[in-house]
Coordinates of C-alpha atoms in Angstrom, one line a residue:
M204 CA 26.2 -5.5 22.9
F205 CA 23.6 -6.6 20.4
K206 CA 23.9 -9.8 18.4
V207 CA 22.6 -10.0 14.8
L208 CA 22.2 -13.2 12.8
V209 CA 22.4 -13.2 9.0
S210 CA 20.8 -16.5 8.1
D211 CA 20.5 -16.1 4.3
P212 CA 23.2 -15.0 1.8
I213 CA 23.3 -11.2 1.3
A214 CA 25.7 -8.9 -0.4
K215 CA 29.0 -8.4 1.4
E216 CA 28.3 -4.7 1.7
G217 CA 25.4 -5.4 4.0
I218 CA 27.6 -7.4 6.3
A219 CA 30.3 -4.7 6.2
R220 CA 27.7 -2.0 7.2
L221 CA 26.8 -4.1 10.3
Q222 CA 30.5 -4.5 11.1
T223 CA 31.0 -0.8 11.2
E224 CA 29.0 -1.0 14.4
A225 CA 31.5 -3.4 15.9
G226 CA 31.5 -1.6 19.2
N227 CA 27.7 -2.1 19.5
I228 CA 26.8 -5.1 17.3
Q229 CA 28.2 -8.6 16.9
V230 CA 27.4 -10.1 13.5
D231 CA 27.1 -13.9 12.9
V232 CA 26.7 -15.1 9.3
K233 CA 25.2 -18.6 9.4
T234 CA 23.4 -19.5 6.2
G235 CA 21.5 -22.7 5.3
L236 CA 20.6 -23.5 8.9
P237 CA 18.2 -26.4 9.4
K238 CA 15.1 -25.4 11.2
E239 CA 16.1 -27.3 14.4
E240 CA 19.5 -25.5 14.5
L241 CA 17.8 -22.1 14.0
L242 CA 15.4 -22.8 16.8
K243 CA 18.3 -23.8 19.1
I244 CA 20.3 -20.6 18.6
I245 CA 17.8 -17.9 17.8
S246 CA 17.3 -17.0 21.5
Q247 CA 20.9 -15.5 21.4
Y248 CA 20.0 -12.8 18.9
D249 CA 18.5 -9.3 19.0
G250 CA 18.3 -8.9 15.2
L251 CA 17.8 -11.3 12.2
I252 CA 18.4 -10.6 8.5
V253 CA 16.8 -13.0 6.0
R254 CA 16.0 -13.2 2.3
S255 CA 13.4 -15.7 1.3
E256 CA 15.0 -19.0 2.3
T257 CA 14.7 -18.7 6.1
K258 CA 11.2 -19.2 7.4
V259 CA 10.5 -16.9 10.4
T260 CA 7.6 -18.9 11.7
A261 CA 5.6 -18.4 14.9
E262 CA 7.7 -21.2 16.4
V263 CA 10.9 -19.4 15.6
L264 CA 9.6 -16.1 16.9
K265 CA 8.4 -17.6 20.2
A266 CA 11.9 -19.1 20.6
A267 CA 13.5 -15.8 19.9
T268 CA 13.2 -14.3 23.3
R269 CA 15.7 -11.5 22.7
L270 CA 14.6 -10.6 19.1
K271 CA 13.8 -7.0 18.4
V272 CA 13.9 -6.8 14.6
V273 CA 13.6 -9.0 11.6
A274 CA 14.8 -7.4 8.3
R275 CA 14.0 -8.9 4.9
A276 CA 16.6 -8.0 2.3
G277 CA 14.0 -7.7 -0.4
V278 CA 10.3 -6.9 -0.7
G279 CA 8.2 -10.0 -0.1
I280 CA 7.6 -11.0 3.6
D281 CA 5.6 -14.2 3.1
N282 CA 8.3 -16.1 5.0
V283 CA 7.8 -14.0 8.1
D284 CA 4.8 -14.4 10.5
V285 CA 4.2 -10.7 10.8
E286 CA 1.2 -11.1 13.1
I287 CA 3.1 -13.1 15.7
A288 CA 6.1 -10.7 15.4
T289 CA 3.8 -7.8 16.1
E290 CA 2.3 -9.5 19.1
R291 CA 5.8 -10.1 20.5
G292 CA 6.9 -6.5 19.8
V293 CA 9.3 -7.5 17.1
I294 CA 9.7 -5.0 14.3
V295 CA 9.5 -6.4 10.8
V296 CA 11.1 -4.4 7.9
N297 CA 11.6 -4.9 4.2
T298 CA 13.5 -3.0 1.6
P299 CA 11.1 -2.0 -1.2
G300 CA 13.2 0.9 -2.4
G301 CA 16.3 -1.1 -3.1
N302 CA 15.1 -2.5 -6.4
T303 CA 13.2 0.5 -7.7
I304 CA 15.9 1.6 -10.2
A305 CA 16.6 -2.0 -11.3
A306 CA 13.0 -2.7 -12.0
A307 CA 12.5 0.6 -13.8
E308 CA 15.6 0.1 -15.9
L309 CA 14.5 -3.4 -16.9
A310 CA 11.1 -2.2 -18.0
F311 CA 12.7 0.6 -20.0
T312 CA 15.2 -2.0 -21.5
L313 CA 12.3 -4.1 -22.6
M314 CA 10.7 -1.1 -24.2
L315 CA 13.9 -0.3 -26.1
A316 CA 14.4 -3.9 -27.1
I317 CA 10.9 -4.4 -28.6
S318 CA 11.0 -1.1 -30.4
R319 CA 14.2 -2.1 -32.3
K320 CA 13.6 -5.9 -32.5
L321 CA 16.9 -6.5 -30.8
A322 CA 16.3 -10.1 -29.6
L323 CA 15.3 -11.4 -33.0
A324 CA 18.1 -9.5 -34.7
N325 CA 20.6 -11.0 -32.2
N326 CA 19.4 -14.5 -32.8
T327 CA 19.5 -14.3 -36.6
L328 CA 23.0 -12.8 -36.7
K329 CA 24.2 -15.5 -34.4
G330 CA 22.6 -18.0 -36.7
G331 CA 24.8 -16.8 -39.5
K332 CA 22.3 -14.5 -41.3
W333 CA 22.7 -10.8 -42.1
E334 CA 19.2 -9.5 -42.4
R335 CA 19.0 -5.7 -41.8
K336 CA 15.8 -4.9 -43.7
Q337 CA 13.5 -7.0 -41.6
F338 CA 14.6 -5.4 -38.4
V339 CA 13.6 -1.8 -39.0
G340 CA 12.3 -0.5 -35.7
V341 CA 10.7 2.6 -34.3
E342 CA 12.2 5.5 -32.2
L343 CA 11.0 6.4 -28.8
M344 CA 11.5 10.1 -29.5
G345 CA 8.1 11.8 -29.8
K346 CA 6.1 8.8 -28.8
T347 CA 3.5 8.7 -26.1
L348 CA 4.1 6.4 -23.2
G349 CA 1.2 5.3 -21.0
I350 CA 2.1 4.3 -17.5
V351 CA -0.6 2.5 -15.5
G352 CA 0.4 3.0 -11.9
L353 CA 2.6 5.9 -10.8
G354 CA 4.4 4.5 -7.7
R355 CA 8.2 4.5 -7.2
I356 CA 8.9 2.4 -10.3
G357 CA 6.3 4.1 -12.5
T358 CA 7.8 7.5 -11.6
E359 CA 11.3 6.5 -12.4
I360 CA 10.2 5.2 -15.8
A361 CA 8.5 8.5 -16.5
R362 CA 11.7 10.4 -15.7
R363 CA 13.6 8.2 -18.2
A364 CA 10.9 8.5 -20.8
I365 CA 11.1 12.3 -20.6
A366 CA 14.9 12.1 -21.1
F367 CA 14.2 10.1 -24.3
G368 CA 11.9 12.8 -25.6
M369 CA 8.7 10.8 -24.9
K370 CA 5.4 12.2 -23.7
P371 CA 4.4 10.3 -20.5
L372 CA 0.8 9.9 -19.6
S373 CA -0.3 8.1 -16.4
F374 CA -3.4 6.7 -14.7
D375 CA -3.3 6.2 -11.0
P376 CA -6.4 7.0 -8.9
F377 CA -4.2 7.6 -5.8
V378 CA -2.0 10.3 -7.3
L379 CA -3.0 13.9 -7.6
P380 CA -2.3 15.8 -10.9
A381 CA -0.2 18.4 -9.1
Y382 CA 2.3 15.7 -8.0
A383 CA 2.6 14.4 -11.5
E384 CA 2.8 17.8 -13.2
K385 CA 6.0 18.6 -11.2
I386 CA 7.6 15.7 -12.9
G387 CA 6.2 16.4 -16.3
I388 CA 3.5 13.7 -16.4
E389 CA -0.1 14.2 -17.6
M390 CA -2.6 12.3 -15.5
V391 CA -5.5 11.0 -17.6
P392 CA -8.3 8.4 -17.3
L393 CA -7.4 4.8 -18.1
E394 CA -9.4 4.9 -21.3
E395 CA -7.3 7.8 -22.5
I396 CA -4.1 5.8 -21.9
Y397 CA -5.5 3.1 -24.2
S398 CA -6.5 5.5 -26.9
R399 CA -3.4 7.8 -27.0
A400 CA -0.4 5.7 -26.0
D401 CA 2.1 4.3 -28.4
F402 CA 3.7 2.3 -25.6
I403 CA 1.9 1.0 -22.5
T404 CA 3.7 -0.2 -19.3
V405 CA 1.8 -1.5 -16.3
H406 CA 3.0 -0.9 -12.7
T407 CA 0.1 -1.8 -10.5
P408 CA -0.2 -4.4 -7.7
L409 CA -2.0 -7.6 -8.6
T410 CA -5.4 -7.4 -6.9
P411 CA -8.8 -8.8 -7.8
E412 CA -9.5 -5.4 -9.4
T413 CA -6.3 -5.4 -11.5
H414 CA -6.4 -9.1 -12.5
H415 CA -6.7 -9.1 -16.3
M416 CA -7.4 -5.4 -16.4
V417 CA -5.5 -5.3 -19.7
G418 CA -7.6 -7.8 -21.7
K419 CA -9.6 -8.1 -24.9
E420 CA -11.8 -5.0 -24.3
A421 CA -8.7 -2.9 -23.4
F422 CA -6.8 -4.0 -26.5
A423 CA -9.7 -3.1 -28.7
K424 CA -9.5 0.5 -27.4
M425 CA -5.8 0.8 -28.1
K426 CA -4.0 2.2 -31.2
D427 CA -3.1 -0.2 -33.9
G428 CA 0.6 -1.2 -33.4
V429 CA 0.8 -0.4 -29.7
R430 CA 3.6 -1.9 -27.8
I431 CA 3.1 -3.5 -24.3
I432 CA 5.5 -4.0 -21.4
N433 CA 4.8 -5.8 -18.1
A434 CA 7.6 -5.9 -15.6
A435 CA 5.2 -5.6 -12.6
R436 CA 3.0 -8.6 -11.8
G437 CA 1.9 -11.6 -13.9
G438 CA -1.8 -11.6 -14.3
I439 CA -2.4 -7.9 -14.8
I440 CA -2.4 -8.6 -18.5
D441 CA -4.7 -11.3 -19.9
E442 CA -2.1 -13.5 -21.7
D443 CA -4.6 -15.1 -24.0
A444 CA -5.9 -11.8 -25.1
L445 CA -2.4 -10.5 -25.6
Y446 CA -1.5 -13.5 -27.7
D447 CA -4.5 -12.8 -30.0
A448 CA -3.7 -9.1 -30.2
L449 CA -0.1 -9.9 -31.1
N450 CA -1.1 -12.3 -33.9
S451 CA -3.7 -9.9 -35.3
G452 CA -1.2 -7.0 -35.4
K453 CA -3.2 -4.9 -33.0
V454 CA -0.2 -5.1 -30.7
A455 CA 3.1 -4.7 -32.6
A456 CA 5.3 -6.2 -29.8
A457 CA 5.4 -7.0 -26.1
G458 CA 8.1 -7.3 -23.5
L459 CA 7.3 -9.5 -20.5
D460 CA 9.3 -10.1 -17.3
V461 CA 6.5 -11.6 -15.3
F462 CA 3.9 -14.3 -16.0
E463 CA 0.7 -15.7 -14.6
Q464 CA 2.5 -19.0 -14.0
E465 CA 6.1 -18.7 -12.9
P466 CA 8.0 -20.3 -14.4
P467 CA 5.8 -20.5 -17.5
P468 CA 5.3 -23.9 -19.1
S469 CA 7.8 -25.2 -21.6
D470 CA 5.3 -24.8 -24.4
Y471 CA 4.4 -21.2 -23.4
K472 CA 2.8 -19.8 -26.5
L473 CA 3.8 -16.2 -26.1
S474 CA 7.5 -17.0 -26.0
R475 CA 7.2 -18.6 -29.4
L476 CA 6.2 -15.4 -31.1
D477 CA 8.9 -13.4 -32.8
N478 CA 7.5 -10.1 -31.7
V479 CA 7.7 -11.0 -28.0
I480 CA 10.7 -10.7 -25.7
V481 CA 10.5 -12.6 -22.4
T482 CA 12.8 -12.5 -19.4
P483 CA 12.6 -14.7 -16.2
H484 CA 11.5 -12.2 -13.6
L485 CA 14.7 -10.2 -13.5
G486 CA 13.2 -6.9 -12.2
A487 CA 15.3 -6.9 -9.1
S488 CA 18.3 -8.9 -10.5
S489 CA 21.0 -6.3 -10.6
E490 CA 24.2 -6.3 -8.7
E491 CA 23.4 -2.8 -7.4
A492 CA 19.9 -3.8 -6.3
Q493 CA 21.3 -6.7 -4.3
V494 CA 23.8 -4.4 -2.6
K495 CA 21.1 -1.8 -1.9
V496 CA 18.6 -4.3 -0.3
A497 CA 21.5 -5.7 1.8
V498 CA 22.6 -2.3 3.0
D499 CA 19.1 -1.1 3.5
A500 CA 18.4 -4.2 5.7
A501 CA 21.5 -3.6 7.7
E502 CA 20.6 0.1 8.2
S503 CA 17.1 -0.9 9.4
V504 CA 18.5 -3.3 11.9
I505 CA 21.0 -0.8 13.3
A506 CA 18.2 1.8 13.6
A507 CA 15.8 -0.6 15.3
L508 CA 18.4 -1.7 17.8
N509 CA 19.2 1.9 18.6
G510 CA 15.6 2.5 19.4
E511 CA 14.9 4.7 16.3
L512 CA 11.8 4.7 14.1
V513 CA 12.6 2.4 11.2
P514 CA 11.8 3.2 7.5
N515 CA 9.8 0.5 5.8
A516 CA 8.6 -1.1 9.0
V517 CA 5.6 -3.2 8.0
N518 CA 4.2 -3.5 11.5
L519 CA 5.3 -1.1 14.2
P520 CA 8.2 1.4 14.6
G521 CA 10.8 1.0 17.2
M522 CA 9.7 2.1 20.7
S523 CA 10.0 1.0 24.3
K524 CA 7.7 -1.7 25.4
E525 CA 6.3 0.6 28.0
T526 CA 5.5 3.3 25.4
L527 CA 4.0 0.7 23.0
L528 CA 1.7 -0.7 25.7
E529 CA 0.6 2.8 26.7
L530 CA 0.0 4.0 23.2
R531 CA -1.4 0.8 21.7
P532 CA -5.1 1.6 22.4
Y533 CA -4.7 5.2 21.2
M534 CA -3.0 4.0 18.0
L535 CA -6.0 1.7 17.3
L536 CA -8.3 4.6 18.1
A537 CA -6.4 6.9 15.7
E538 CA -6.5 4.4 12.9
K539 CA -10.3 3.8 13.3
L540 CA -11.0 7.5 13.5
G541 CA -9.1 7.9 10.2
R542 CA -11.1 5.1 8.6
L543 CA -14.3 6.6 9.8
A544 CA -13.4 10.1 8.6
T545 CA -12.7 8.7 5.1
A546 CA -16.0 6.7 5.1
L547 CA -18.1 9.7 6.1
S548 CA -16.4 12.2 3.8
D549 CA -17.0 12.7 0.1
G550 CA -14.5 13.6 -2.7
I551 CA -10.8 13.7 -2.5
L552 CA -9.3 14.4 1.0
R553 CA -7.3 17.7 0.9
K554 CA -6.4 18.5 4.5
L555 CA -6.2 16.8 7.9
E556 CA -5.9 18.7 11.2
I557 CA -5.2 16.5 14.2
T558 CA -4.7 17.6 17.8
V559 CA -3.8 15.2 20.6
H560 CA -5.1 16.6 24.0
G561 CA -3.4 15.4 27.1
E562 CA -0.1 14.6 25.3
K563 CA 3.2 16.4 26.0
S564 CA 5.4 14.4 23.6
P565 CA 5.4 15.6 20.0
N566 CA 6.9 12.2 19.0
N567 CA 4.0 10.4 20.4
A568 CA 1.6 12.8 18.7
H569 CA 3.4 12.2 15.4
L570 CA 3.0 8.5 15.9
L571 CA -0.7 8.9 16.4
T572 CA -0.9 11.1 13.3
A573 CA 0.7 8.3 11.4
A574 CA -1.8 5.8 12.8
T575 CA -4.6 8.2 11.7
L576 CA -3.2 8.4 8.2
M577 CA -3.1 4.6 8.0
G578 CA -6.8 4.6 8.5
L579 CA -7.5 7.6 6.4
L580 CA -5.5 6.4 3.4
K581 CA -6.2 2.7 3.6
D582 CA -7.6 1.3 0.4
E583 CA -8.6 -2.4 0.2
K584 CA -8.0 -2.4 -3.6
S585 CA -4.4 -1.4 -3.3
D586 CA -1.4 -3.4 -2.0
E587 CA 0.7 -0.3 -1.8
P588 CA 2.8 -0.5 1.4
L589 CA 1.2 1.7 4.1
N590 CA 2.6 1.7 7.6
L591 CA 3.3 4.1 10.5
V592 CA 6.6 5.1 8.9
N593 CA 5.6 5.8 5.3
A594 CA 2.1 7.1 5.9
G595 CA 3.3 10.7 5.8
Y596 CA 5.1 10.1 2.5
V597 CA 2.0 8.5 1.0
A598 CA -0.1 11.4 2.2
E599 CA 2.3 13.9 0.7
R600 CA 2.3 12.0 -2.6
R601 CA -1.5 12.2 -2.6
G602 CA -1.4 15.9 -2.0
L603 CA -2.9 15.8 1.6
E604 CA -2.0 18.7 3.8
I605 CA -1.4 17.7 7.4
I606 CA -1.4 19.9 10.5
D607 CA -0.7 18.0 13.7
S608 CA -0.2 19.3 17.3
C609 CA -0.4 18.2 20.9
T610 CA -1.3 19.9 24.1
E611 CA -0.8 18.8 27.7
L612 CA -4.3 20.1 28.5
E613 CA -6.7 17.2 28.7
G614 CA -10.0 17.3 26.9
Q615 CA -13.3 16.2 28.3
Y616 CA -12.0 12.8 29.2
S617 CA -9.0 11.9 31.3
G618 CA -5.9 10.8 29.4
R619 CA -5.6 11.6 25.7
T620 CA -8.3 12.7 23.4
I621 CA -7.7 12.7 19.6
S622 CA -9.5 15.4 17.6
L623 CA -9.6 15.2 13.8
K624 CA -10.8 17.7 11.2
V625 CA -10.8 16.8 7.6
Q626 CA -11.4 18.8 4.5
S627 CA -12.4 17.3 1.2
D628 CA -13.9 18.2 -2.2
G629 CA -17.4 17.0 -1.1
N630 CA -19.7 17.3 1.9
G631 CA -20.4 13.9 3.4
I632 CA -21.9 13.2 6.8
A633 CA -19.2 14.8 9.0
N634 CA -15.8 16.3 9.0
N635 CA -15.0 16.6 12.8
F636 CA -14.3 13.6 14.9
E637 CA -13.1 13.0 18.5
G638 CA -12.1 9.9 20.3
S639 CA -10.7 8.8 23.6
V640 CA -9.8 5.6 25.5
I641 CA -12.3 4.9 28.2
N642 CA -11.6 2.0 30.7
G643 CA -8.9 0.8 28.3
E644 CA -11.1 0.7 25.2
P645 CA -11.2 3.1 22.2
R646 CA -14.4 5.1 21.9
I647 CA -15.8 7.6 19.4
V648 CA -17.0 10.4 21.7
R649 CA -18.0 13.2 19.3
I650 CA -18.9 13.6 15.6
N651 CA -19.4 17.2 14.3
G652 CA -19.9 18.3 17.9
F653 CA -22.6 15.7 18.7
P654 CA -21.8 13.8 21.9
L655 CA -21.7 10.0 21.5
E656 CA -19.9 7.0 23.0
V657 CA -19.4 4.2 20.5
A658 CA -16.8 1.5 20.0
P659 CA -15.1 2.0 16.6
L660 CA -15.3 -1.6 15.6
G661 CA -17.1 -3.8 13.2
Y662 CA -20.1 -2.8 11.1
L663 CA -21.7 0.6 11.7
L664 CA -24.6 2.5 10.3
V665 CA -24.0 6.2 10.7
S666 CA -26.8 8.7 10.0
R667 CA -27.4 12.4 10.1
H668 CA -31.2 13.1 10.4
N669 CA -33.9 15.4 11.7
D670 CA -34.5 14.8 15.4
R671 CA -38.2 13.9 15.4
P672 CA -40.3 11.0 16.5
G673 CA -40.4 7.9 14.3
I674 CA -37.2 8.0 12.4
I675 CA -35.2 5.7 14.6
G676 CA -38.1 3.3 14.8
K677 CA -38.4 3.1 11.0
V678 CA -34.7 2.4 10.7
G679 CA -35.0 -0.4 13.3
T680 CA -38.0 -1.9 11.7
M681 CA -36.5 -1.9 8.2
L682 CA -33.4 -3.6 9.5
G683 CA -35.5 -6.2 11.3
E684 CA -37.4 -6.9 8.1
H685 CA -34.1 -7.8 6.5
D686 CA -33.0 -9.9 9.4
I687 CA -30.2 -7.5 10.4
N688 CA -29.6 -7.3 14.1
I689 CA -28.7 -4.1 16.0
A690 CA -26.0 -4.7 18.6
S691 CA -26.0 -1.2 20.1
M692 CA -27.2 2.3 19.4
D693 CA -26.2 5.8 20.4
V694 CA -27.7 9.1 19.3
G695 CA -26.2 12.5 19.8
R696 CA -28.0 15.8 19.6
R697 CA -27.4 19.4 20.6
S698 CA -31.0 20.5 21.0
R699 CA -34.5 19.1 21.0
S700 CA -36.1 18.8 17.5
G701 CA -33.0 19.9 15.8
E702 CA -30.4 17.7 14.0
A703 CA -29.1 14.4 15.4
V704 CA -26.3 11.9 14.6
M705 CA -27.0 8.2 15.2
I706 CA -24.5 5.3 15.1
L707 CA -25.8 1.7 15.1
S708 CA -23.5 -1.2 15.7
I709 CA -24.7 -4.0 13.3
D710 CA -24.0 -7.7 13.5
D711 CA -23.8 -8.2 9.7
Q712 CA -23.1 -6.3 6.5
V713 CA -26.0 -4.2 5.3
P714 CA -26.7 -4.7 1.5
A715 CA -26.5 -1.6 -0.7
T716 CA -30.2 -1.9 -1.5
V717 CA -31.1 -1.7 2.2
V718 CA -28.8 1.3 2.7
E719 CA -30.5 3.0 -0.2
S720 CA -33.9 2.3 1.3
L721 CA -32.9 3.6 4.7
S722 CA -31.5 6.8 3.1
K723 CA -35.0 7.5 1.7
V724 CA -36.7 7.5 5.1
D725 CA -38.5 10.8 5.6
G726 CA -36.2 13.1 7.6
M727 CA -33.0 11.2 6.8
Q728 CA -30.3 13.7 5.6
N729 CA -27.5 11.2 5.0
L730 CA -26.7 7.6 5.9
R731 CA -23.6 5.5 5.4
F732 CA -22.7 1.8 6.1
V733 CA -19.2 1.7 7.4
N734 CA -17.0 -1.4 8.0
L735 CA -14.3 -0.5 10.5
G736 CA -13.1 -4.1 10.8

């Protein structure tokens, strides 16, 4: 029998779901445990459910000798040492879908409230005044709503906007128009959101690129009297610029649930404005959301303990230790091949064909496909959850067609060989890639049919060039002139004096100006700098 510890308060429905597995799972609810007590008892448990109070540190994980899964009833996993958990084969899951509706409804509530001036009307009536004339608002019907970021929450807001008779526009570089059109959303550039929308709501992650993306310049491009909602992340909107835009009348009203500093200071200037509604980060604060995240966490623990793949795993899906050890180098290889394919392709990726040679298990092949997609779809500018479980969903949402297969017939190398073929809107350097594991280490063994053997790690310079004397020497000389060291080199060709592919492993990043100069070497067809990490 498995034992599960619930160490933070969760909705009773989550406990009840675990208790339905009474023949297989024993549930202990012990909240508010001191660290020393948790360390003393954690070795008894196979599963752990937490919210944000319990700190699942490296020390706790090392003491948890039986632990198979940690479930966070919520989204943030800052209180879990995911790296150590992964090293120890412990699955870490969160429940991002549980608060989608709650967050979408709150954002929509803010939009309704600012459009009809409800907060101020409420306050004046409670103050003994009956002032109808000053609270004439605007209808949502017929208005244009700009949604910046079309993930789960943005999509739900769009559906509600359509029901209210609004025209939803959206900007999201990772969503294809075909996906949005099915819902009734028009995908447009960000500048067009600013110029056309009557209401704008932001639903992007907070990254260096999105920090203050809605600022003074953005407000200047908007309609006079636009209304702004932020129930996503504090810092996406420049609060000083918003304050000025509200005072000038450029922005008619704003509804804010998140802030750059939480809680905001007592003299927070935006909260003093009559045309601003503020709420204390209530996006996930609904009874239903609390139930959903608790039940989702319980379901994840049950699935993990039963050896099933777990939705919303943030590190690895459930599998036997033996399978994990066997597949681990191939999973790394698959992810690196995916990243390489993206780096060497141009335009939007449309199709991926992947074949795993020397593999008889379709489940293992699907897992390697998911690992490939993690590399293929990875974007450093996005904090969208992307893992082995949801990679297929993300690919579908981006309109990527996937064909995967496996065959027991081995390729050129013993063991498994992973073959990728990608199709995109552009040309790039290559669209066919093969890799294998040689002496326990992942290797790129073929690019567009050119034989190579390169470790898919770190900084690489990849070129396609005419196979003639002097080109490789010029590249080496130019790198040396910029104090850039070459760690290793491999060149693949099919015939003498034809076309060749070269991969250089580089010790340091290569500046864009140097890459541009190398690309102009006579006989060079294409050259890319790639960081595979």
